[in-house]
Amino acid sequence: MRYSLFDTVLERWAKESFSDCSVAEQCTFKLPPSSPYYGLQYAIQGTTHSANQPLADQGVVPPGLSIHEYISFGTLRSGSMLQWLNILRELRTRTLSFDRLEVYMLLTQAATHTGTIKGKGLQWHSILKEPDFGVALLSEVDVISTVESNWHHVITLQTIIILVSRLLASSHEERIISRASEQSHSHG
């Protein structure tokens, strides 16, 4: 025998009242209306938009952004399993302005959005368990963090901290942990 609560006012099982509850909106960064990135809010909100969407919208790129940054920002989260590969690409190409709050918001949303849980792991972040990917990510972060001008940009440093923290939370690989530790000591 199983007991359950029944809502006599709505005349349904109590658990049905919570089936469509979500805190996603409260846990998603909101771009300020004055931001040149404002039209790209969909890129922060989720991963289901098409990579073609920013390409199709390139006619409305605001004056404060280059077409390349607009496309990079808009495509970074298109595809839940591609996010980290896109982050690595952006760290390498430096198309995004890492000193911008909006870029920090985008990368933080990608790094901290739990996504699908499969088994005991976070499916969207599973690539972080691959040692070769971790080494590549740390190498690119190291290049950005060694550029002295970036140390004057607190937002760039916060972004680096978020990305490396997610990597360390996901990887149990000793060489990743020790390399991240070495990097933090050499720059600290």
mmCIF file with all atom_site columns, N, CA, C and O in Angstrom, residues 24-75:
data_model
loop_
_atom_site.group_PDB
_atom_site.id
_atom_site.type_symbol
_atom_site.label_atom_id
_atom_site.label_alt_id
_atom_site.label_comp_id
_atom_site.label_asym_id
_atom_site.label_entity_id
_atom_site.label_seq_id
_atom_site.pdbx_PDB_ins_code
_atom_site.Cartn_x
_atom_site.Cartn_y
_atom_site.Cartn_z
_atom_site.occupancy
_atom_site.B_iso_or_equiv
_atom_site.pdbx_formal_charge
_atom_site.auth_seq_id
_atom_site.auth_comp_id
_atom_site.auth_asym_id
_atom_site.auth_atom_id
_atom_site.pdbx_PDB_model_num
ATOM 1   N N  . ALA A 1 24 ? 14.140 27.558 -13.481 1.00 0.00 ? 24 ALA A N  1
ATOM 2   C CA . ALA A 1 24 ? 15.064 27.907 -14.565 1.00 0.00 ? 24 ALA A CA 1
ATOM 3   C C  . ALA A 1 24 ? 15.119 29.409 -14.819 1.00 0.00 ? 24 ALA A C  1
ATOM 4   O O  . ALA A 1 24 ? 16.202 29.977 -14.992 1.00 0.00 ? 24 ALA A O  1
ATOM 5   N N  . GLU A 1 25 ? 13.982 30.074 -14.830 1.00 0.00 ? 25 GLU A N  1
ATOM 6   C CA . GLU A 1 25 ? 13.979 31.510 -15.108 1.00 0.00 ? 25 GLU A CA 1
ATOM 7   C C  . GLU A 1 25 ? 14.715 32.287 -14.022 1.00 0.00 ? 25 GLU A C  1
ATOM 8   O O  . GLU A 1 25 ? 15.469 33.215 -14.313 1.00 0.00 ? 25 GLU A O  1
ATOM 9   N N  . GLN A 1 26 ? 14.527 31.890 -12.767 1.00 0.00 ? 26 GLN A N  1
ATOM 10  C CA . GLN A 1 26 ? 15.195 32.570 -11.662 1.00 0.00 ? 26 GLN A CA 1
ATOM 11  C C  . GLN A 1 26 ? 16.701 32.283 -11.632 1.00 0.00 ? 26 GLN A C  1
ATOM 12  O O  . GLN A 1 26 ? 17.461 33.019 -11.022 1.00 0.00 ? 26 GLN A O  1
ATOM 13  N N  . CYS A 1 27 ? 17.122 31.201 -12.260 1.00 0.00 ? 27 CYS A N  1
ATOM 14  C CA . CYS A 1 27 ? 18.536 30.795 -12.251 1.00 0.00 ? 27 CYS A CA 1
ATOM 15  C C  . CYS A 1 27 ? 19.259 31.152 -13.551 1.00 0.00 ? 27 CYS A C  1
ATOM 16  O O  . CYS A 1 27 ? 20.366 30.680 -13.789 1.00 0.00 ? 27 CYS A O  1
ATOM 17  N N  . THR A 1 28 ? 18.631 31.960 -14.380 1.00 0.00 ? 28 THR A N  1
ATOM 18  C CA . THR A 1 28 ? 19.219 32.338 -15.660 1.00 0.00 ? 28 THR A CA 1
ATOM 19  C C  . THR A 1 28 ? 19.555 33.818 -15.654 1.00 0.00 ? 28 THR A C  1
ATOM 20  O O  . THR A 1 28 ? 18.722 34.643 -15.287 1.00 0.00 ? 28 THR A O  1
ATOM 21  N N  . PHE A 1 29 ? 20.778 34.142 -16.047 1.00 0.00 ? 29 PHE A N  1
ATOM 22  C CA . PHE A 1 29 ? 21.176 35.532 -16.151 1.00 0.00 ? 29 PHE A CA 1
ATOM 23  C C  . PHE A 1 29 ? 20.283 36.271 -17.140 1.00 0.00 ? 29 PHE A C  1
ATOM 24  O O  . PHE A 1 29 ? 19.865 35.702 -18.147 1.00 0.00 ? 29 PHE A O  1
ATOM 25  N N  . LYS A 1 30 ? 20.034 37.531 -16.863 1.00 0.00 ? 30 LYS A N  1
ATOM 26  C CA . LYS A 1 30 ? 19.254 38.389 -17.765 1.00 0.00 ? 30 LYS A CA 1
ATOM 27  C C  . LYS A 1 30 ? 20.177 39.500 -18.271 1.00 0.00 ? 30 LYS A C  1
ATOM 28  O O  . LYS A 1 30 ? 20.785 40.223 -17.472 1.00 0.00 ? 30 LYS A O  1
ATOM 29  N N  . LEU A 1 31 ? 20.282 39.608 -19.567 1.00 0.00 ? 31 LEU A N  1
ATOM 30  C CA . LEU A 1 31 ? 21.094 40.669 -20.153 1.00 0.00 ? 31 LEU A CA 1
ATOM 31  C C  . LEU A 1 31 ? 20.386 42.004 -19.987 1.00 0.00 ? 31 LEU A C  1
ATOM 32  O O  . LEU A 1 31 ? 19.171 42.092 -20.182 1.00 0.00 ? 31 LEU A O  1
ATOM 33  N N  . PRO A 1 32 ? 21.122 43.052 -19.625 1.00 0.00 ? 32 PRO A N  1
ATOM 34  C CA . PRO A 1 32 ? 20.476 44.354 -19.466 1.00 0.00 ? 32 PRO A CA 1
ATOM 35  C C  . PRO A 1 32 ? 19.993 44.896 -20.814 1.00 0.00 ? 32 PRO A C  1
ATOM 36  O O  . PRO A 1 32 ? 20.671 44.724 -21.829 1.00 0.00 ? 32 PRO A O  1
ATOM 37  N N  . PRO A 1 33 ? 18.843 45.556 -20.838 1.00 0.00 ? 33 PRO A N  1
ATOM 38  C CA . PRO A 1 33 ? 18.299 46.103 -22.095 1.00 0.00 ? 33 PRO A CA 1
ATOM 39  C C  . PRO A 1 33 ? 19.250 47.073 -22.797 1.00 0.00 ? 33 PRO A C  1
ATOM 40  O O  . PRO A 1 33 ? 19.206 47.212 -24.013 1.00 0.00 ? 33 PRO A O  1
ATOM 41  N N  . SER A 1 34 ? 20.133 47.716 -22.067 1.00 0.00 ? 34 SER A N  1
ATOM 42  C CA . SER A 1 34 ? 21.075 48.665 -22.659 1.00 0.00 ? 34 SER A CA 1
ATOM 43  C C  . SER A 1 34 ? 22.295 47.978 -23.288 1.00 0.00 ? 34 SER A C  1
ATOM 44  O O  . SER A 1 34 ? 23.110 48.631 -23.937 1.00 0.00 ? 34 SER A O  1
ATOM 45  N N  . SER A 1 35 ? 22.421 46.687 -23.106 1.00 0.00 ? 35 SER A N  1
ATOM 46  C CA . SER A 1 35 ? 23.580 45.943 -23.601 1.00 0.00 ? 35 SER A CA 1
ATOM 47  C C  . SER A 1 35 ? 23.487 45.697 -25.106 1.00 0.00 ? 35 SER A C  1
ATOM 48  O O  . SER A 1 35 ? 22.415 45.395 -25.627 1.00 0.00 ? 35 SER A O  1
ATOM 49  N N  . PRO A 1 36 ? 24.609 45.768 -25.809 1.00 0.00 ? 36 PRO A N  1
ATOM 50  C CA . PRO A 1 36 ? 24.579 45.422 -27.232 1.00 0.00 ? 36 PRO A CA 1
ATOM 51  C C  . PRO A 1 36 ? 24.275 43.932 -27.458 1.00 0.00 ? 36 PRO A C  1
ATOM 52  O O  . PRO A 1 36 ? 23.897 43.538 -28.554 1.00 0.00 ? 36 PRO A O  1
ATOM 53  N N  . TYR A 1 37 ? 24.414 43.133 -26.422 1.00 0.00 ? 37 TYR A N  1
ATOM 54  C CA . TYR A 1 37 ? 24.134 41.695 -26.499 1.00 0.00 ? 37 TYR A CA 1
ATOM 55  C C  . TYR A 1 37 ? 22.656 41.369 -26.209 1.00 0.00 ? 37 TYR A C  1
ATOM 56  O O  . TYR A 1 37 ? 22.269 40.219 -26.268 1.00 0.00 ? 37 TYR A O  1
ATOM 57  N N  . TYR A 1 38 ? 21.873 42.370 -25.850 1.00 0.00 ? 38 TYR A N  1
ATOM 58  C CA . TYR A 1 38 ? 20.508 42.145 -25.382 1.00 0.00 ? 38 TYR A CA 1
ATOM 59  C C  . TYR A 1 38 ? 19.682 41.248 -26.307 1.00 0.00 ? 38 TYR A C  1
ATOM 60  O O  . TYR A 1 38 ? 18.937 40.392 -25.839 1.00 0.00 ? 38 TYR A O  1
ATOM 61  N N  . GLY A 1 39 ? 19.800 41.398 -27.590 1.00 0.00 ? 39 GLY A N  1
ATOM 62  C CA . GLY A 1 39 ? 19.048 40.579 -28.545 1.00 0.00 ? 39 GLY A CA 1
ATOM 63  C C  . GLY A 1 39 ? 19.486 39.127 -28.567 1.00 0.00 ? 39 GLY A C  1
ATOM 64  O O  . GLY A 1 39 ? 18.856 38.293 -29.223 1.00 0.00 ? 39 GLY A O  1
ATOM 65  N N  . LEU A 1 40 ? 20.542 38.803 -27.838 1.00 0.00 ? 40 LEU A N  1
ATOM 66  C CA . LEU A 1 40 ? 21.056 37.430 -27.781 1.00 0.00 ? 40 LEU A CA 1
ATOM 67  C C  . LEU A 1 40 ? 20.700 36.733 -26.464 1.00 0.00 ? 40 LEU A C  1
ATOM 68  O O  . LEU A 1 40 ? 21.338 35.750 -26.088 1.00 0.00 ? 40 LEU A O  1
ATOM 69  N N  . GLN A 1 41 ? 19.679 37.211 -25.770 1.00 0.00 ? 41 GLN A N  1
ATOM 70  C CA . GLN A 1 41 ? 19.260 36.594 -24.505 1.00 0.00 ? 41 GLN A CA 1
ATOM 71  C C  . GLN A 1 41 ? 18.989 35.105 -24.684 1.00 0.00 ? 41 GLN A C  1
ATOM 72  O O  . GLN A 1 41 ? 19.287 34.299 -23.813 1.00 0.00 ? 41 GLN A O  1
ATOM 73  N N  . TYR A 1 42 ? 18.453 34.709 -25.826 1.00 0.00 ? 42 TYR A N  1
ATOM 74  C CA . TYR A 1 42 ? 18.174 33.291 -26.083 1.00 0.00 ? 42 TYR A CA 1
ATOM 75  C C  . TYR A 1 42 ? 19.432 32.428 -25.968 1.00 0.00 ? 42 TYR A C  1
ATOM 76  O O  . TYR A 1 42 ? 19.361 31.253 -25.612 1.00 0.00 ? 42 TYR A O  1
ATOM 77  N N  . ALA A 1 43 ? 20.595 33.014 -26.253 1.00 0.00 ? 43 ALA A N  1
ATOM 78  C CA . ALA A 1 43 ? 21.852 32.257 -26.183 1.00 0.00 ? 43 ALA A CA 1
ATOM 79  C C  . ALA A 1 43 ? 22.225 31.937 -24.738 1.00 0.00 ? 43 ALA A C  1
ATOM 80  O O  . ALA A 1 43 ? 22.897 30.941 -24.471 1.00 0.00 ? 43 ALA A O  1
ATOM 81  N N  . ILE A 1 44 ? 21.793 32.762 -23.809 1.00 0.00 ? 44 ILE A N  1
ATOM 82  C CA . ILE A 1 44 ? 22.054 32.505 -22.395 1.00 0.00 ? 44 ILE A CA 1
ATOM 83  C C  . ILE A 1 44 ? 20.994 31.567 -21.832 1.00 0.00 ? 44 ILE A C  1
ATOM 84  O O  . ILE A 1 44 ? 21.287 30.697 -21.026 1.00 0.00 ? 44 ILE A O  1
ATOM 85  N N  . GLN A 1 45 ? 19.761 31.720 -22.279 1.00 0.00 ? 45 GLN A N  1
ATOM 86  C CA . GLN A 1 45 ? 18.638 30.976 -21.709 1.00 0.00 ? 45 GLN A CA 1
ATOM 87  C C  . GLN A 1 45 ? 18.702 29.471 -21.913 1.00 0.00 ? 45 GLN A C  1
ATOM 88  O O  . GLN A 1 45 ? 18.194 28.730 -21.086 1.00 0.00 ? 45 GLN A O  1
ATOM 89  N N  . GLY A 1 46 ? 19.246 29.002 -22.996 1.00 0.00 ? 46 GLY A N  1
ATOM 90  C CA . GLY A 1 46 ? 19.206 27.562 -23.217 1.00 0.00 ? 46 GLY A CA 1
ATOM 91  C C  . GLY A 1 46 ? 20.151 27.096 -24.296 1.00 0.00 ? 46 GLY A C  1
ATOM 92  O O  . GLY A 1 46 ? 20.964 27.863 -24.815 1.00 0.00 ? 46 GLY A O  1
ATOM 93  N N  . THR A 1 47 ? 19.997 25.824 -24.636 1.00 0.00 ? 47 THR A N  1
ATOM 94  C CA . THR A 1 47 ? 20.901 25.195 -25.591 1.00 0.00 ? 47 THR A CA 1
ATOM 95  C C  . THR A 1 47 ? 20.170 24.647 -26.810 1.00 0.00 ? 47 THR A C  1
ATOM 96  O O  . THR A 1 47 ? 20.767 23.960 -27.637 1.00 0.00 ? 47 THR A O  1
ATOM 97  N N  . THR A 1 48 ? 18.886 24.947 -26.920 1.00 0.00 ? 48 THR A N  1
ATOM 98  C CA . THR A 1 48 ? 18.101 24.337 -27.999 1.00 0.00 ? 48 THR A CA 1
ATOM 99  C C  . THR A 1 48 ? 18.005 25.201 -29.247 1.00 0.00 ? 48 THR A C  1
ATOM 100 O O  . THR A 1 48 ? 17.455 24.752 -30.248 1.00 0.00 ? 48 THR A O  1
ATOM 101 N N  . HIS A 1 49 ? 18.532 26.406 -29.205 1.00 0.00 ? 49 HIS A N  1
ATOM 102 C CA . HIS A 1 49 ? 18.479 27.250 -30.397 1.00 0.00 ? 49 HIS A CA 1
ATOM 103 C C  . HIS A 1 49 ? 19.471 26.742 -31.447 1.00 0.00 ? 49 HIS A C  1
ATOM 104 O O  . HIS A 1 49 ? 20.475 26.122 -31.131 1.00 0.00 ? 49 HIS A O  1
ATOM 105 N N  . SER A 1 50 ? 19.166 27.022 -32.675 1.00 0.00 ? 50 SER A N  1
ATOM 106 C CA . SER A 1 50 ? 20.002 26.583 -33.791 1.00 0.00 ? 50 SER A CA 1
ATOM 107 C C  . SER A 1 50 ? 21.240 27.464 -33.915 1.00 0.00 ? 50 SER A C  1
ATOM 108 O O  . SER A 1 50 ? 21.187 28.673 -33.677 1.00 0.00 ? 50 SER A O  1
ATOM 109 N N  . ALA A 1 51 ? 22.331 26.857 -34.327 1.00 0.00 ? 51 ALA A N  1
ATOM 110 C CA . ALA A 1 51 ? 23.550 27.622 -34.593 1.00 0.00 ? 51 ALA A CA 1
ATOM 111 C C  . ALA A 1 51 ? 23.337 28.571 -35.773 1.00 0.00 ? 51 ALA A C  1
ATOM 112 O O  . ALA A 1 51 ? 24.091 29.528 -35.951 1.00 0.00 ? 51 ALA A O  1
ATOM 113 N N  . ASN A 1 52 ? 22.320 28.334 -36.547 1.00 0.00 ? 52 ASN A N  1
ATOM 114 C CA . ASN A 1 52 ? 22.018 29.201 -37.685 1.00 0.00 ? 52 ASN A CA 1
ATOM 115 C C  . ASN A 1 52 ? 21.263 30.468 -37.282 1.00 0.00 ? 52 ASN A C  1
ATOM 116 O O  . ASN A 1 52 ? 21.192 31.409 -38.071 1.00 0.00 ? 52 ASN A O  1
ATOM 117 N N  . GLN A 1 53 ? 20.699 30.486 -36.085 1.00 0.00 ? 53 GLN A N  1
ATOM 118 C CA . GLN A 1 53 ? 19.907 31.644 -35.674 1.00 0.00 ? 53 GLN A CA 1
ATOM 119 C C  . GLN A 1 53 ? 20.714 32.943 -35.695 1.00 0.00 ? 53 GLN A C  1
ATOM 120 O O  . GLN A 1 53 ? 20.272 33.928 -36.283 1.00 0.00 ? 53 GLN A O  1
ATOM 121 N N  . PRO A 1 54 ? 21.910 32.984 -35.079 1.00 0.00 ? 54 PRO A N  1
ATOM 122 C CA . PRO A 1 54 ? 22.667 34.243 -35.152 1.00 0.00 ? 54 PRO A CA 1
ATOM 123 C C  . PRO A 1 54 ? 23.105 34.589 -36.576 1.00 0.00 ? 54 PRO A C  1
ATOM 124 O O  . PRO A 1 54 ? 23.234 35.755 -36.924 1.00 0.00 ? 54 PRO A O  1
ATOM 125 N N  . LEU A 1 55 ? 23.301 33.585 -37.402 1.00 0.00 ? 55 LEU A N  1
ATOM 126 C CA . LEU A 1 55 ? 23.644 33.845 -38.803 1.00 0.00 ? 55 LEU A CA 1
ATOM 127 C C  . LEU A 1 55 ? 22.472 34.499 -39.522 1.00 0.00 ? 55 LEU A C  1
ATOM 128 O O  . LEU A 1 55 ? 22.639 35.444 -40.295 1.00 0.00 ? 55 LEU A O  1
ATOM 129 N N  . ALA A 1 56 ? 21.280 33.975 -39.263 1.00 0.00 ? 56 ALA A N  1
ATOM 130 C CA . ALA A 1 56 ? 20.080 34.532 -39.887 1.00 0.00 ? 56 ALA A CA 1
ATOM 131 C C  . ALA A 1 56 ? 19.785 35.938 -39.382 1.00 0.00 ? 56 ALA A C  1
ATOM 132 O O  . ALA A 1 56 ? 19.210 36.745 -40.109 1.00 0.00 ? 56 ALA A O  1
ATOM 133 N N  . ASP A 1 57 ? 20.202 36.239 -38.137 1.00 0.00 ? 57 ASP A N  1
ATOM 134 C CA . ASP A 1 57 ? 19.924 37.539 -37.533 1.00 0.00 ? 57 ASP A CA 1
ATOM 135 C C  . ASP A 1 57 ? 21.058 38.551 -37.729 1.00 0.00 ? 57 ASP A C  1
ATOM 136 O O  . ASP A 1 57 ? 21.029 39.628 -37.146 1.00 0.00 ? 57 ASP A O  1
ATOM 137 N N  . GLN A 1 58 ? 22.050 38.220 -38.535 1.00 0.00 ? 58 GLN A N  1
ATOM 138 C CA . GLN A 1 58 ? 23.217 39.098 -38.632 1.00 0.00 ? 58 GLN A CA 1
ATOM 139 C C  . GLN A 1 58 ? 22.897 40.489 -39.176 1.00 0.00 ? 58 GLN A C  1
ATOM 140 O O  . GLN A 1 58 ? 23.668 41.426 -38.987 1.00 0.00 ? 58 GLN A O  1
ATOM 141 N N  . GLY A 1 59 ? 21.749 40.642 -39.774 1.00 0.00 ? 59 GLY A N  1
ATOM 142 C CA . GLY A 1 59 ? 21.335 41.957 -40.245 1.00 0.00 ? 59 GLY A CA 1
ATOM 143 C C  . GLY A 1 59 ? 20.966 42.911 -39.131 1.00 0.00 ? 59 GLY A C  1
ATOM 144 O O  . GLY A 1 59 ? 20.854 44.116 -39.356 1.00 0.00 ? 59 GLY A O  1
ATOM 145 N N  . VAL A 1 60 ? 20.770 42.397 -37.925 1.00 0.00 ? 60 VAL A N  1
ATOM 146 C CA . VAL A 1 60 ? 20.390 43.242 -36.785 1.00 0.00 ? 60 VAL A CA 1
ATOM 147 C C  . VAL A 1 60 ? 21.504 43.342 -35.741 1.00 0.00 ? 60 VAL A C  1
ATOM 148 O O  . VAL A 1 60 ? 21.238 43.655 -34.583 1.00 0.00 ? 60 VAL A O  1
ATOM 149 N N  . VAL A 1 61 ? 22.743 43.097 -36.144 1.00 0.00 ? 61 VAL A N  1
ATOM 150 C CA . VAL A 1 61 ? 23.864 43.195 -35.213 1.00 0.00 ? 61 VAL A CA 1
ATOM 151 C C  . VAL A 1 61 ? 23.967 44.646 -34.739 1.00 0.00 ? 61 VAL A C  1
ATOM 152 O O  . VAL A 1 61 ? 24.063 45.565 -35.552 1.00 0.00 ? 61 VAL A O  1
ATOM 153 N N  . PRO A 1 62 ? 23.929 44.853 -33.418 1.00 0.00 ? 62 PRO A N  1
ATOM 154 C CA . PRO A 1 62 ? 24.000 46.223 -32.906 1.00 0.00 ? 62 PRO A CA 1
ATOM 155 C C  . PRO A 1 62 ? 25.381 46.842 -33.156 1.00 0.00 ? 62 PRO A C  1
ATOM 156 O O  . PRO A 1 62 ? 26.378 46.131 -33.270 1.00 0.00 ? 62 PRO A O  1
ATOM 157 N N  . PRO A 1 63 ? 25.440 48.167 -33.206 1.00 0.00 ? 63 PRO A N  1
ATOM 158 C CA . PRO A 1 63 ? 26.698 48.860 -33.495 1.00 0.00 ? 63 PRO A CA 1
ATOM 159 C C  . PRO A 1 63 ? 27.849 48.524 -32.539 1.00 0.00 ? 63 PRO A C  1
ATOM 160 O O  . PRO A 1 63 ? 28.996 48.569 -32.937 1.00 0.00 ? 63 PRO A O  1
ATOM 161 N N  . GLY A 1 64 ? 27.566 48.174 -31.296 1.00 0.00 ? 64 GLY A N  1
ATOM 162 C CA . GLY A 1 64 ? 28.619 47.897 -30.323 1.00 0.00 ? 64 GLY A CA 1
ATOM 163 C C  . GLY A 1 64 ? 29.287 46.541 -30.456 1.00 0.00 ? 64 GLY A C  1
ATOM 164 O O  . GLY A 1 64 ? 30.200 46.222 -29.698 1.00 0.00 ? 64 GLY A O  1
ATOM 165 N N  . LEU A 1 65 ? 28.864 45.727 -31.419 1.00 0.00 ? 65 LEU A N  1
ATOM 166 C CA . LEU A 1 65 ? 29.412 44.375 -31.589 1.00 0.00 ? 65 LEU A CA 1
ATOM 167 C C  . LEU A 1 65 ? 29.882 44.149 -33.014 1.00 0.00 ? 65 LEU A C  1
ATOM 168 O O  . LEU A 1 65 ? 29.268 44.640 -33.954 1.00 0.00 ? 65 LEU A O  1
ATOM 169 N N  . SER A 1 66 ? 30.939 43.356 -33.142 1.00 0.00 ? 66 SER A N  1
ATOM 170 C CA . SER A 1 66 ? 31.338 42.928 -34.483 1.00 0.00 ? 66 SER A CA 1
ATOM 171 C C  . SER A 1 66 ? 30.457 41.744 -34.881 1.00 0.00 ? 66 SER A C  1
ATOM 172 O O  . SER A 1 66 ? 29.895 41.058 -34.017 1.00 0.00 ? 66 SER A O  1
ATOM 173 N N  . ILE A 1 67 ? 30.337 41.508 -36.147 1.00 0.00 ? 67 ILE A N  1
ATOM 174 C CA . ILE A 1 67 ? 29.546 40.370 -36.628 1.00 0.00 ? 67 ILE A CA 1
ATOM 175 C C  . ILE A 1 67 ? 30.121 39.060 -36.097 1.00 0.00 ? 67 ILE A C  1
ATOM 176 O O  . ILE A 1 67 ? 29.390 38.140 -35.742 1.00 0.00 ? 67 ILE A O  1
ATOM 177 N N  . HIS A 1 68 ? 31.445 38.983 -35.983 1.00 0.00 ? 68 HIS A N  1
ATOM 178 C CA . HIS A 1 68 ? 32.091 37.758 -35.503 1.00 0.00 ? 68 HIS A CA 1
ATOM 179 C C  . HIS A 1 68 ? 31.768 37.488 -34.033 1.00 0.00 ? 68 HIS A C  1
ATOM 180 O O  . HIS A 1 68 ? 31.490 36.350 -33.649 1.00 0.00 ? 68 HIS A O  1
ATOM 181 N N  . GLU A 1 69 ? 31.791 38.537 -33.226 1.00 0.00 ? 69 GLU A N  1
ATOM 182 C CA . GLU A 1 69 ? 31.458 38.352 -31.812 1.00 0.00 ? 69 GLU A CA 1
ATOM 183 C C  . GLU A 1 69 ? 29.977 38.022 -31.643 1.00 0.00 ? 69 GLU A C  1
ATOM 184 O O  . GLU A 1 69 ? 29.609 37.189 -30.829 1.00 0.00 ? 69 GLU A O  1
ATOM 185 N N  . TYR A 1 70 ? 29.139 38.649 -32.427 1.00 0.00 ? 70 TYR A N  1
ATOM 186 C CA . TYR A 1 70 ? 27.700 38.378 -32.389 1.00 0.00 ? 70 TYR A CA 1
ATOM 187 C C  . TYR A 1 70 ? 27.433 36.898 -32.673 1.00 0.00 ? 70 TYR A C  1
ATOM 188 O O  . TYR A 1 70 ? 26.699 36.235 -31.946 1.00 0.00 ? 70 TYR A O  1
ATOM 189 N N  . ILE A 1 71 ? 28.054 36.370 -33.699 1.00 0.00 ? 71 ILE A N  1
ATOM 190 C CA . ILE A 1 71 ? 27.862 34.959 -34.071 1.00 0.00 ? 71 ILE A CA 1
ATOM 191 C C  . ILE A 1 71 ? 28.459 34.037 -33.019 1.00 0.00 ? 71 ILE A C  1
ATOM 192 O O  . ILE A 1 71 ? 27.836 33.043 -32.620 1.00 0.00 ? 71 ILE A O  1
ATOM 193 N N  . SER A 1 72 ? 29.651 34.360 -32.524 1.00 0.00 ? 72 SER A N  1
ATOM 194 C CA . SER A 1 72 ? 30.283 33.523 -31.489 1.00 0.00 ? 72 SER A CA 1
ATOM 195 C C  . SER A 1 72 ? 29.441 33.468 -30.222 1.00 0.00 ? 72 SER A C  1
ATOM 196 O O  . SER A 1 72 ? 29.254 32.398 -29.636 1.00 0.00 ? 72 SER A O  1
ATOM 197 N N  . PHE A 1 73 ? 28.942 34.616 -29.794 1.00 0.00 ? 73 PHE A N  1
ATOM 198 C CA . PHE A 1 73 ? 28.101 34.675 -28.599 1.00 0.00 ? 73 PHE A CA 1
ATOM 199 C C  . PHE A 1 73 ? 26.829 33.860 -28.818 1.00 0.00 ? 73 PHE A C  1
ATOM 200 O O  . PHE A 1 73 ? 26.417 33.077 -27.963 1.00 0.00 ? 73 PHE A O  1
ATOM 201 N N  . GLY A 1 74 ? 26.208 34.046 -29.963 1.00 0.00 ? 74 GLY A N  1
ATOM 202 C CA . GLY A 1 74 ? 24.934 33.381 -30.259 1.00 0.00 ? 74 GLY A CA 1
ATOM 203 C C  . GLY A 1 74 ? 25.030 31.884 -30.449 1.00 0.00 ? 74 GLY A C  1
ATOM 204 O O  . GLY A 1 74 ? 24.057 31.165 -30.235 1.00 0.00 ? 74 GLY A O  1
ATOM 205 N N  . THR A 1 75 ? 26.187 31.396 -30.848 1.00 0.00 ? 75 THR A N  1
ATOM 206 C CA . THR A 1 75 ? 26.320 29.953 -31.103 1.00 0.00 ? 75 THR A CA 1
ATOM 207 C C  . THR A 1 75 ? 26.980 29.176 -29.968 1.00 0.00 ? 75 THR A C  1
ATOM 208 O O  . THR A 1 75 ? 26.944 27.943 -29.977 1.00 0.00 ? 75 THR A O  1
#
